[in-house]
């Protein structure tokens, strides 16, 4: 069974890049365009890993993580923040919200793949 | 694995276009005195997204400029700087430079480095001005991991913002217990929680206990810091969350995998947890020795099992990695915290807490993309094929008319069903090409704003009917003519505030752009309440240019003069408009789209320029007329009426040809037969033929044809691409019987009137028809 990854980003190009990269490596990838969409997808399905952007209209990444952590199936699922902000403040917010880790944008596809492999195999 | 990043560029370009357009329209609409926080966020997000994409796909110039822009916008968004009109100007200027950069990456000429440096400097200066204010808003200092990890813990605390809680008092009491930094103050808007970093000798459970006095456990969450693993750009938080609602199934996994029954209480609430501890001997972790056992185990096993989080990791290769790379202790919470605090904080998790979340999610669930981008060529091809289908279909209809209706009943009903389907298909395909005119209108707030400030005028722009849809092909072609008209209105039409007040008008001029459907066409009007056209000045100018004009010309004929090439009445040429090129080009462009343009003006009341366009270029309502053995099509939008003249209504004026009296108005007669050089042209006798009265460019004329055949929709075929450009003919169509009919270009015919067509045209008519 391929691992299922949910990628949440309002940028179509980033989504396309993430999806292409992970699919090429054999993962199953589902996309959502914002926090609300991501949450709905997460509830409708089970994912082994969630990658989320921070800045999105509607529900942002941090609020998505908070909401996911309150859902029984996602209490422990690795959730990675893909963000252009890597300030200590952002990390603190992410950690407090329940993120597993962060990956700073821009990243290259290989780096993304390495990180994803470490988190879900 | 190497991935070709260029495959994502197109999507990035398209979305950047959208972000830039959003940024511009929001900037133009923003109220400086009371900016809407959602607007500020939208502008920020646009810059932010462009920056992220640009950096990812290697467009350093875009990324650099958006980075500076984003810094500024972030401060504005967070309220540490006030939005000023200089900022809006600078942001708009950045938008232009970014558009230029984007165009350059798409293959256009490179952006002038000077303008880039200029806007970067401008933005940097603006950011610099307010930077001191920003420092107040958000303390970013995070307490360093304490040297003595045993006696001091760093906790990340998240508290929901609740109106009934006195946070000032709460935070003060916390800060009395240790070192505390507010990373993010809470706010009820956007339900933003408080985020604190708290360093003290207290254990997480102790902090949780003291918080629980003020805030229900469901509303806070504590994360114990075990450091973090940072690999430059990627990192993992080595922390254990004592959160409100742990995953229901997670503890099970913990059980199965590692047998640490001790964490079972996680999924229960506080009272259960307490009883579990008390009654079933789970107290084992309360005493220190037990805790140290746990710690030992953690050591041995690298911390598995404790935390549901690792459930997945534990059974996968990741687990192994945790060992190897040391980084995966991350979920293994307990490294520094004694076990019992887990149940304490697990309290936090009333299942009900997730309820509102799911309700919200349901409401917004369909937030999935429901549109696709398609290359316009594909749509055009589709439309073309449908056009062919419609022609074939009408051929079938025509051939079937001779068949016996009873014998061929099924065939005939099939044909009529196909006719219906083809028509629906055609409408559906055409609707794909329909785009709201907002795509053109949206540029005008910016154009008007820039021009008004340049000209020192006050202008209020009103746009009506932006959602009126028209063919995509028109959208692109309309931009230039409309921009020209708007610039003209601003420059020549609307007066300076002083002049307006002197006339008793409001100092603020009004410019209205309006689009609406009218019959089978689209009307677009540019209306200003300015000075109006000056009849005398136009006539004087026309004489100066040697145009044959007389004072008896009607107003609309005088207004029509400004469409003549090289005509400009501007007293002085400004860099905004008035170079005398333009109105003639505007008119040509509009006519090129099969449309017409009219002017209505009144001195001191203003001017309205109306453009009328067909709904689409591909299909047109027309009237087919017979001339000799040939069929021509007159676009219906030009046709006023048809009549058979009486002999007494006809007059011949030497040198001007024949005229017909239509209700007291003499109109020139143009014989299409002689215009197109038909051999039997000479025999045309108006009293035995039909006159079709058409109107183009403000003047009426009577086209002499042999017969009226009918009125129907025609699929327009471009003559230029299939043959060559022919004056007087705007296109061709295929009739139901397979014959080619030429579509008349009425405005050209009106211009030429009787003038005999060039020899080439006769040739063409022979070739094609």
JSON list of C-alpha atoms in Angstrom, two decimals, chain B residues 399-590:
[
{"chain": "B", "resi": 399, "resn": "UNK", "atom": "CA", "xyz": [-31.43, 17.70, -48.55]},
{"chain": "B", "resi": 400, "resn": "UNK", "atom": "CA", "xyz": [-34.04, 16.03, -46.40]},
{"chain": "B", "resi": 401, "resn": "UNK", "atom": "CA", "xyz": [-36.68, 18.58, -47.34]},
{"chain": "B", "resi": 402, "resn": "UNK", "atom": "CA", "xyz": [-37.29, 16.82, -50.64]},
{"chain": "B", "resi": 403, "resn": "UNK", "atom": "CA", "xyz": [-37.88, 13.48, -48.93]},
{"chain": "B", "resi": 404, "resn": "UNK", "atom": "CA", "xyz": [-41.31, 12.04, -48.36]},
{"chain": "B", "resi": 405, "resn": "UNK", "atom": "CA", "xyz": [-42.26, 12.85, -44.78]},
{"chain": "B", "resi": 406, "resn": "UNK", "atom": "CA", "xyz": [-44.19, 9.64, -44.21]},
{"chain": "B", "resi": 407, "resn": "UNK", "atom": "CA", "xyz": [-41.75, 7.20, -45.75]},
{"chain": "B", "resi": 408, "resn": "UNK", "atom": "CA", "xyz": [-38.76, 8.76, -44.08]},
{"chain": "B", "resi": 409, "resn": "UNK", "atom": "CA", "xyz": [-40.34, 9.66, -40.79]},
{"chain": "B", "resi": 410, "resn": "UNK", "atom": "CA", "xyz": [-37.61, 8.18, -38.64]},
{"chain": "B", "resi": 411, "resn": "UNK", "atom": "CA", "xyz": [-34.81, 9.71, -40.66]},
{"chain": "B", "resi": 412, "resn": "UNK", "atom": "CA", "xyz": [-36.46, 13.11, -40.53]},
{"chain": "B", "resi": 413, "resn": "UNK", "atom": "CA", "xyz": [-37.09, 13.01, -36.80]},
{"chain": "B", "resi": 414, "resn": "UNK", "atom": "CA", "xyz": [-33.46, 11.95, -36.34]},
{"chain": "B", "resi": 415, "resn": "UNK", "atom": "CA", "xyz": [-32.32, 14.91, -38.36]},
{"chain": "B", "resi": 416, "resn": "UNK", "atom": "CA", "xyz": [-34.45, 17.28, -36.37]},
{"chain": "B", "resi": 417, "resn": "UNK", "atom": "CA", "xyz": [-33.09, 15.85, -33.12]},
{"chain": "B", "resi": 418, "resn": "UNK", "atom": "CA", "xyz": [-29.59, 16.33, -34.46]},
{"chain": "B", "resi": 419, "resn": "UNK", "atom": "CA", "xyz": [-30.40, 19.88, -35.37]},
{"chain": "B", "resi": 420, "resn": "UNK", "atom": "CA", "xyz": [-31.44, 20.54, -31.80]},
{"chain": "B", "resi": 421, "resn": "UNK", "atom": "CA", "xyz": [-28.37, 18.84, -30.38]},
{"chain": "B", "resi": 422, "resn": "UNK", "atom": "CA", "xyz": [-26.06, 20.69, -32.71]},
{"chain": "B", "resi": 423, "resn": "UNK", "atom": "CA", "xyz": [-27.55, 23.99, -31.66]},
{"chain": "B", "resi": 424, "resn": "UNK", "atom": "CA", "xyz": [-27.15, 23.19, -27.97]},
{"chain": "B", "resi": 425, "resn": "UNK", "atom": "CA", "xyz": [-23.63, 21.96, -28.53]},
{"chain": "B", "resi": 426, "resn": "UNK", "atom": "CA", "xyz": [-22.83, 25.14, -30.36]},
{"chain": "B", "resi": 427, "resn": "UNK", "atom": "CA", "xyz": [-24.18, 27.28, -27.55]},
{"chain": "B", "resi": 428, "resn": "UNK", "atom": "CA", "xyz": [-22.28, 25.27, -24.95]},
{"chain": "B", "resi": 429, "resn": "UNK", "atom": "CA", "xyz": [-19.02, 25.57, -26.81]},
{"chain": "B", "resi": 430, "resn": "UNK", "atom": "CA", "xyz": [-19.52, 29.27, -27.34]},
{"chain": "B", "resi": 431, "resn": "UNK", "atom": "CA", "xyz": [-20.15, 29.75, -23.65]},
{"chain": "B", "resi": 432, "resn": "UNK", "atom": "CA", "xyz": [-16.69, 28.37, -22.93]},
{"chain": "B", "resi": 433, "resn": "UNK", "atom": "CA", "xyz": [-15.23, 31.34, -24.73]},
{"chain": "B", "resi": 434, "resn": "UNK", "atom": "CA", "xyz": [-17.40, 33.84, -22.91]},
{"chain": "B", "resi": 435, "resn": "UNK", "atom": "CA", "xyz": [-15.47, 35.85, -20.36]},
{"chain": "B", "resi": 436, "resn": "UNK", "atom": "CA", "xyz": [-16.72, 38.63, -18.09]},
{"chain": "B", "resi": 437, "resn": "UNK", "atom": "CA", "xyz": [-15.77, 42.08, -19.31]},
{"chain": "B", "resi": 438, "resn": "UNK", "atom": "CA", "xyz": [-14.38, 42.64, -15.82]},
{"chain": "B", "resi": 439, "resn": "UNK", "atom": "CA", "xyz": [-11.13, 41.32, -17.28]},
{"chain": "B", "resi": 440, "resn": "UNK", "atom": "CA", "xyz": [-10.87, 44.53, -19.27]},
{"chain": "B", "resi": 441, "resn": "UNK", "atom": "CA", "xyz": [-12.58, 46.85, -16.82]},
{"chain": "B", "resi": 442, "resn": "UNK", "atom": "CA", "xyz": [-10.36, 45.80, -13.95]},
{"chain": "B", "resi": 443, "resn": "UNK", "atom": "CA", "xyz": [-7.42, 47.71, -15.28]},
{"chain": "B", "resi": 444, "resn": "UNK", "atom": "CA", "xyz": [-9.26, 51.03, -15.21]},
{"chain": "B", "resi": 445, "resn": "UNK", "atom": "CA", "xyz": [-9.32, 51.80, -11.50]},
{"chain": "B", "resi": 446, "resn": "UNK", "atom": "CA", "xyz": [-5.56, 51.88, -11.77]},
{"chain": "B", "resi": 447, "resn": "UNK", "atom": "CA", "xyz": [-5.44, 53.81, -15.04]},
{"chain": "B", "resi": 448, "resn": "UNK", "atom": "CA", "xyz": [-7.89, 56.39, -13.71]},
{"chain": "B", "resi": 449, "resn": "UNK", "atom": "CA", "xyz": [-6.13, 56.73, -10.41]},
{"chain": "B", "resi": 450, "resn": "UNK", "atom": "CA", "xyz": [-2.73, 57.28, -12.00]},
{"chain": "B", "resi": 451, "resn": "UNK", "atom": "CA", "xyz": [-4.01, 59.67, -14.64]},
{"chain": "B", "resi": 452, "resn": "UNK", "atom": "CA", "xyz": [-6.17, 61.68, -12.30]},
{"chain": "B", "resi": 453, "resn": "UNK", "atom": "CA", "xyz": [-3.25, 62.36, -10.01]},
{"chain": "B", "resi": 454, "resn": "UNK", "atom": "CA", "xyz": [-1.04, 63.20, -12.96]},
{"chain": "B", "resi": 455, "resn": "UNK", "atom": "CA", "xyz": [-3.59, 65.63, -14.36]},
{"chain": "B", "resi": 456, "resn": "UNK", "atom": "CA", "xyz": [-4.54, 67.07, -10.98]},
{"chain": "B", "resi": 457, "resn": "UNK", "atom": "CA", "xyz": [-8.17, 66.11, -11.46]},
{"chain": "B", "resi": 458, "resn": "UNK", "atom": "CA", "xyz": [-10.55, 64.43, -9.11]},
{"chain": "B", "resi": 459, "resn": "UNK", "atom": "CA", "xyz": [-12.30, 61.54, -10.73]},
{"chain": "B", "resi": 460, "resn": "UNK", "atom": "CA", "xyz": [-14.76, 59.04, -9.47]},
{"chain": "B", "resi": 461, "resn": "UNK", "atom": "CA", "xyz": [-14.87, 55.90, -11.56]},
{"chain": "B", "resi": 462, "resn": "UNK", "atom": "CA", "xyz": [-18.00, 53.83, -11.67]},
{"chain": "B", "resi": 463, "resn": "UNK", "atom": "CA", "xyz": [-18.20, 50.49, -13.40]},
{"chain": "B", "resi": 464, "resn": "UNK", "atom": "CA", "xyz": [-21.50, 48.88, -14.20]},
{"chain": "B", "resi": 465, "resn": "UNK", "atom": "CA", "xyz": [-22.12, 45.43, -15.60]},
{"chain": "B", "resi": 466, "resn": "UNK", "atom": "CA", "xyz": [-18.63, 44.04, -15.14]},
{"chain": "B", "resi": 467, "resn": "UNK", "atom": "CA", "xyz": [-20.06, 40.56, -15.26]},
{"chain": "B", "resi": 468, "resn": "UNK", "atom": "CA", "xyz": [-21.42, 40.99, -18.76]},
{"chain": "B", "resi": 469, "resn": "UNK", "atom": "CA", "xyz": [-19.84, 38.22, -20.74]},
{"chain": "B", "resi": 470, "resn": "UNK", "atom": "CA", "xyz": [-18.38, 38.52, -24.16]},
{"chain": "B", "resi": 471, "resn": "UNK", "atom": "CA", "xyz": [-16.19, 36.52, -26.43]},
{"chain": "B", "resi": 472, "resn": "UNK", "atom": "CA", "xyz": [-12.68, 35.98, -25.18]},
{"chain": "B", "resi": 473, "resn": "UNK", "atom": "CA", "xyz": [-11.35, 37.24, -28.48]},
{"chain": "B", "resi": 474, "resn": "UNK", "atom": "CA", "xyz": [-12.95, 40.62, -27.87]},
{"chain": "B", "resi": 475, "resn": "UNK", "atom": "CA", "xyz": [-11.62, 40.89, -24.36]},
{"chain": "B", "resi": 476, "resn": "UNK", "atom": "CA", "xyz": [-8.05, 41.14, -25.57]},
{"chain": "B", "resi": 477, "resn": "UNK", "atom": "CA", "xyz": [-8.83, 43.43, -28.45]},
{"chain": "B", "resi": 478, "resn": "UNK", "atom": "CA", "xyz": [-10.99, 45.78, -26.37]},
{"chain": "B", "resi": 479, "resn": "UNK", "atom": "CA", "xyz": [-8.29, 46.71, -23.92]},
{"chain": "B", "resi": 480, "resn": "UNK", "atom": "CA", "xyz": [-6.47, 49.20, -26.12]},
{"chain": "B", "resi": 481, "resn": "UNK", "atom": "CA", "xyz": [-9.45, 51.06, -27.59]},
{"chain": "B", "resi": 482, "resn": "UNK", "atom": "CA", "xyz": [-11.14, 51.32, -24.20]},
{"chain": "B", "resi": 483, "resn": "UNK", "atom": "CA", "xyz": [-7.97, 52.55, -22.54]},
{"chain": "B", "resi": 484, "resn": "UNK", "atom": "CA", "xyz": [-7.72, 55.19, -25.21]},
{"chain": "B", "resi": 485, "resn": "UNK", "atom": "CA", "xyz": [-11.29, 56.32, -24.67]},
{"chain": "B", "resi": 486, "resn": "UNK", "atom": "CA", "xyz": [-10.84, 56.46, -20.92]},
{"chain": "B", "resi": 487, "resn": "UNK", "atom": "CA", "xyz": [-7.64, 58.48, -21.25]},
{"chain": "B", "resi": 488, "resn": "UNK", "atom": "CA", "xyz": [-9.38, 60.85, -23.63]},
{"chain": "B", "resi": 489, "resn": "UNK", "atom": "CA", "xyz": [-12.27, 61.35, -21.25]},
{"chain": "B", "resi": 490, "resn": "UNK", "atom": "CA", "xyz": [-9.93, 62.09, -18.40]},
{"chain": "B", "resi": 491, "resn": "UNK", "atom": "CA", "xyz": [-7.63, 64.33, -20.34]},
{"chain": "B", "resi": 492, "resn": "UNK", "atom": "CA", "xyz": [-10.00, 66.26, -22.58]},
{"chain": "B", "resi": 493, "resn": "UNK", "atom": "CA", "xyz": [-13.44, 65.51, -21.24]},
{"chain": "B", "resi": 494, "resn": "UNK", "atom": "CA", "xyz": [-13.43, 66.02, -17.51]},
{"chain": "B", "resi": 495, "resn": "UNK", "atom": "CA", "xyz": [-12.39, 69.52, -16.50]},
{"chain": "B", "resi": 496, "resn": "UNK", "atom": "CA", "xyz": [-10.11, 70.58, -13.67]},
{"chain": "B", "resi": 497, "resn": "UNK", "atom": "CA", "xyz": [-11.83, 70.86, -10.28]},
{"chain": "B", "resi": 498, "resn": "UNK", "atom": "CA", "xyz": [-11.72, 74.67, -10.49]},
{"chain": "B", "resi": 499, "resn": "UNK", "atom": "CA", "xyz": [-13.27, 74.77, -13.95]},
{"chain": "B", "resi": 500, "resn": "UNK", "atom": "CA", "xyz": [-15.96, 72.37, -12.83]},
{"chain": "B", "resi": 501, "resn": "UNK", "atom": "CA", "xyz": [-16.84, 74.39, -9.80]},
{"chain": "B", "resi": 502, "resn": "UNK", "atom": "CA", "xyz": [-16.96, 77.52, -11.93]},
{"chain": "B", "resi": 503, "resn": "UNK", "atom": "CA", "xyz": [-19.59, 75.78, -14.03]},
{"chain": "B", "resi": 504, "resn": "UNK", "atom": "CA", "xyz": [-21.53, 74.86, -10.94]},
{"chain": "B", "resi": 505, "resn": "UNK", "atom": "CA", "xyz": [-20.62, 71.18, -11.16]},
{"chain": "B", "resi": 506, "resn": "UNK", "atom": "CA", "xyz": [-19.20, 69.02, -8.42]},
{"chain": "B", "resi": 507, "resn": "UNK", "atom": "CA", "xyz": [-15.40, 69.23, -8.27]},
{"chain": "B", "resi": 508, "resn": "UNK", "atom": "CA", "xyz": [-15.25, 65.48, -8.64]},
{"chain": "B", "resi": 509, "resn": "UNK", "atom": "CA", "xyz": [-15.72, 64.33, -12.21]},
{"chain": "B", "resi": 510, "resn": "UNK", "atom": "CA", "xyz": [-17.53, 61.10, -12.90]},
{"chain": "B", "resi": 511, "resn": "UNK", "atom": "CA", "xyz": [-16.45, 58.55, -15.39]},
{"chain": "B", "resi": 512, "resn": "UNK", "atom": "CA", "xyz": [-18.73, 55.59, -15.93]},
{"chain": "B", "resi": 513, "resn": "UNK", "atom": "CA", "xyz": [-17.91, 52.39, -17.74]},
{"chain": "B", "resi": 514, "resn": "UNK", "atom": "CA", "xyz": [-20.97, 50.38, -18.51]},
{"chain": "B", "resi": 515, "resn": "UNK", "atom": "CA", "xyz": [-21.46, 47.07, -20.26]},
{"chain": "B", "resi": 516, "resn": "UNK", "atom": "CA", "xyz": [-24.76, 45.40, -21.03]},
{"chain": "B", "resi": 517, "resn": "UNK", "atom": "CA", "xyz": [-26.49, 43.12, -23.48]},
{"chain": "B", "resi": 518, "resn": "UNK", "atom": "CA", "xyz": [-28.68, 44.78, -26.04]},
{"chain": "B", "resi": 519, "resn": "UNK", "atom": "CA", "xyz": [-30.50, 42.55, -28.43]},
{"chain": "B", "resi": 520, "resn": "UNK", "atom": "CA", "xyz": [-27.97, 40.26, -29.99]},
{"chain": "B", "resi": 521, "resn": "UNK", "atom": "CA", "xyz": [-25.06, 42.47, -29.20]},
{"chain": "B", "resi": 522, "resn": "UNK", "atom": "CA", "xyz": [-22.98, 43.80, -26.35]},
{"chain": "B", "resi": 523, "resn": "UNK", "atom": "CA", "xyz": [-22.97, 47.50, -25.64]},
{"chain": "B", "resi": 524, "resn": "UNK", "atom": "CA", "xyz": [-20.08, 49.14, -23.85]},
{"chain": "B", "resi": 525, "resn": "UNK", "atom": "CA", "xyz": [-20.31, 52.79, -22.92]},
{"chain": "B", "resi": 526, "resn": "UNK", "atom": "CA", "xyz": [-17.72, 55.22, -21.67]},
{"chain": "B", "resi": 527, "resn": "UNK", "atom": "CA", "xyz": [-19.52, 58.20, -20.17]},
{"chain": "B", "resi": 528, "resn": "UNK", "atom": "CA", "xyz": [-18.04, 61.30, -18.58]},
{"chain": "B", "resi": 529, "resn": "UNK", "atom": "CA", "xyz": [-19.75, 64.35, -17.14]},
{"chain": "B", "resi": 530, "resn": "UNK", "atom": "CA", "xyz": [-17.10, 66.65, -18.53]},
{"chain": "B", "resi": 531, "resn": "UNK", "atom": "CA", "xyz": [-17.04, 69.53, -20.96]},
{"chain": "B", "resi": 532, "resn": "UNK", "atom": "CA", "xyz": [-18.48, 67.65, -23.91]},
{"chain": "B", "resi": 533, "resn": "UNK", "atom": "CA", "xyz": [-17.26, 67.97, -27.47]},
{"chain": "B", "resi": 534, "resn": "UNK", "atom": "CA", "xyz": [-16.93, 71.44, -28.88]},
{"chain": "B", "resi": 535, "resn": "UNK", "atom": "CA", "xyz": [-18.72, 71.66, -32.23]},
{"chain": "B", "resi": 536, "resn": "UNK", "atom": "CA", "xyz": [-17.06, 74.87, -33.36]},
{"chain": "B", "resi": 537, "resn": "UNK", "atom": "CA", "xyz": [-13.60, 73.72, -32.46]},
{"chain": "B", "resi": 538, "resn": "UNK", "atom": "CA", "xyz": [-14.04, 70.44, -34.30]},
{"chain": "B", "resi": 539, "resn": "UNK", "atom": "CA", "xyz": [-15.35, 72.20, -37.39]},
{"chain": "B", "resi": 540, "resn": "UNK", "atom": "CA", "xyz": [-12.54, 74.75, -37.26]},
{"chain": "B", "resi": 541, "resn": "UNK", "atom": "CA", "xyz": [-10.00, 72.01, -36.92]},
{"chain": "B", "resi": 542, "resn": "UNK", "atom": "CA", "xyz": [-11.55, 70.09, -39.80]},
{"chain": "B", "resi": 543, "resn": "UNK", "atom": "CA", "xyz": [-11.32, 73.14, -42.05]},
{"chain": "B", "resi": 544, "resn": "UNK", "atom": "CA", "xyz": [-7.75, 73.71, -40.96]},
{"chain": "B", "resi": 545, "resn": "UNK", "atom": "CA", "xyz": [-7.04, 70.19, -42.10]},
{"chain": "B", "resi": 546, "resn": "UNK", "atom": "CA", "xyz": [-8.72, 70.84, -45.39]},
{"chain": "B", "resi": 547, "resn": "UNK", "atom": "CA", "xyz": [-11.65, 68.53, -44.83]},
{"chain": "B", "resi": 548, "resn": "UNK", "atom": "CA", "xyz": [-14.77, 69.37, -46.80]},
{"chain": "B", "resi": 549, "resn": "UNK", "atom": "CA", "xyz": [-17.17, 70.35, -44.01]},
{"chain": "B", "resi": 550, "resn": "UNK", "atom": "CA", "xyz": [-20.09, 72.71, -43.81]},
{"chain": "B", "resi": 551, "resn": "UNK", "atom": "CA", "xyz": [-21.83, 74.33, -40.88]},
{"chain": "B", "resi": 552, "resn": "UNK", "atom": "CA", "xyz": [-25.00, 72.46, -41.70]},
{"chain": "B", "resi": 553, "resn": "UNK", "atom": "CA", "xyz": [-23.55, 69.11, -40.65]},
{"chain": "B", "resi": 554, "resn": "UNK", "atom": "CA", "xyz": [-25.58, 67.38, -37.98]},
{"chain": "B", "resi": 555, "resn": "UNK", "atom": "CA", "xyz": [-24.01, 67.00, -34.54]},
{"chain": "B", "resi": 556, "resn": "UNK", "atom": "CA", "xyz": [-23.40, 63.32, -35.02]},
{"chain": "B", "resi": 557, "resn": "UNK", "atom": "CA", "xyz": [-21.66, 64.00, -38.33]},
{"chain": "B", "resi": 558, "resn": "UNK", "atom": "CA", "xyz": [-19.46, 66.56, -36.60]},
{"chain": "B", "resi": 559, "resn": "UNK", "atom": "CA", "xyz": [-18.64, 64.13, -33.79]},
{"chain": "B", "resi": 560, "resn": "UNK", "atom": "CA", "xyz": [-17.83, 61.55, -36.46]},
{"chain": "B", "resi": 561, "resn": "UNK", "atom": "CA", "xyz": [-15.05, 63.82, -37.69]},
{"chain": "B", "resi": 562, "resn": "UNK", "atom": "CA", "xyz": [-12.91, 63.05, -34.67]},
{"chain": "B", "resi": 563, "resn": "UNK", "atom": "CA", "xyz": [-12.59, 59.51, -35.97]},
{"chain": "B", "resi": 564, "resn": "UNK", "atom": "CA", "xyz": [-10.76, 60.80, -39.04]},
{"chain": "B", "resi": 565, "resn": "UNK", "atom": "CA", "xyz": [-7.08, 59.99, -39.15]},
{"chain": "B", "resi": 566, "resn": "UNK", "atom": "CA", "xyz": [-4.79, 62.65, -37.76]},
{"chain": "B", "resi": 567, "resn": "UNK", "atom": "CA", "xyz": [-7.56, 64.60, -36.12]},
{"chain": "B", "resi": 568, "resn": "UNK", "atom": "CA", "xyz": [-6.94, 66.07, -32.71]},
{"chain": "B", "resi": 569, "resn": "UNK", "atom": "CA", "xyz": [-8.58, 69.08, -31.15]},
{"chain": "B", "resi": 570, "resn": "UNK", "atom": "CA", "xyz": [-6.48, 69.14, -28.06]},
{"chain": "B", "resi": 571, "resn": "UNK", "atom": "CA", "xyz": [-5.20, 72.68, -27.66]},
{"chain": "B", "resi": 572, "resn": "UNK", "atom": "CA", "xyz": [-1.90, 71.25, -26.59]},
{"chain": "B", "resi": 573, "resn": "UNK", "atom": "CA", "xyz": [-0.46, 67.82, -26.86]},
{"chain": "B", "resi": 574, "resn": "UNK", "atom": "CA", "xyz": [-0.01, 66.21, -23.46]},
{"chain": "B", "resi": 575, "resn": "UNK", "atom": "CA", "xyz": [1.75, 62.99, -22.75]},
{"chain": "B", "resi": 576, "resn": "UNK", "atom": "CA", "xyz": [-1.60, 61.55, -21.75]},
{"chain": "B", "resi": 577, "resn": "UNK", "atom": "CA", "xyz": [-3.38, 61.94, -25.02]},
{"chain": "B", "resi": 578, "resn": "UNK", "atom": "CA", "xyz": [-3.79, 64.33, -27.85]},
{"chain": "B", "resi": 579, "resn": "UNK", "atom": "CA", "xyz": [-1.23, 63.28, -30.38]},
{"chain": "B", "resi": 580, "resn": "UNK", "atom": "CA", "xyz": [-3.90, 62.95, -32.96]},
{"chain": "B", "resi": 581, "resn": "UNK", "atom": "CA", "xyz": [-3.42, 59.28, -33.37]},
{"chain": "B", "resi": 582, "resn": "UNK", "atom": "CA", "xyz": [-5.98, 57.24, -31.70]},
{"chain": "B", "resi": 583, "resn": "UNK", "atom": "CA", "xyz": [-9.61, 57.83, -32.37]},
{"chain": "B", "resi": 584, "resn": "UNK", "atom": "CA", "xyz": [-9.24, 56.62, -35.93]},
{"chain": "B", "resi": 585, "resn": "UNK", "atom": "CA", "xyz": [-7.35, 53.60, -34.65]},
{"chain": "B", "resi": 586, "resn": "UNK", "atom": "CA", "xyz": [-10.00, 53.04, -32.01]},
{"chain": "B", "resi": 587, "resn": "UNK", "atom": "CA", "xyz": [-12.68, 53.09, -34.65]},
{"chain": "B", "resi": 588, "resn": "UNK", "atom": "CA", "xyz": [-10.76, 50.74, -36.90]},
{"chain": "B", "resi": 589, "resn": "UNK", "atom": "CA", "xyz": [-10.21, 48.31, -34.04]},
{"chain": "B", "resi": 590, "resn": "UNK", "atom": "CA", "xyz": [-13.87, 48.28, -33.12]}
]
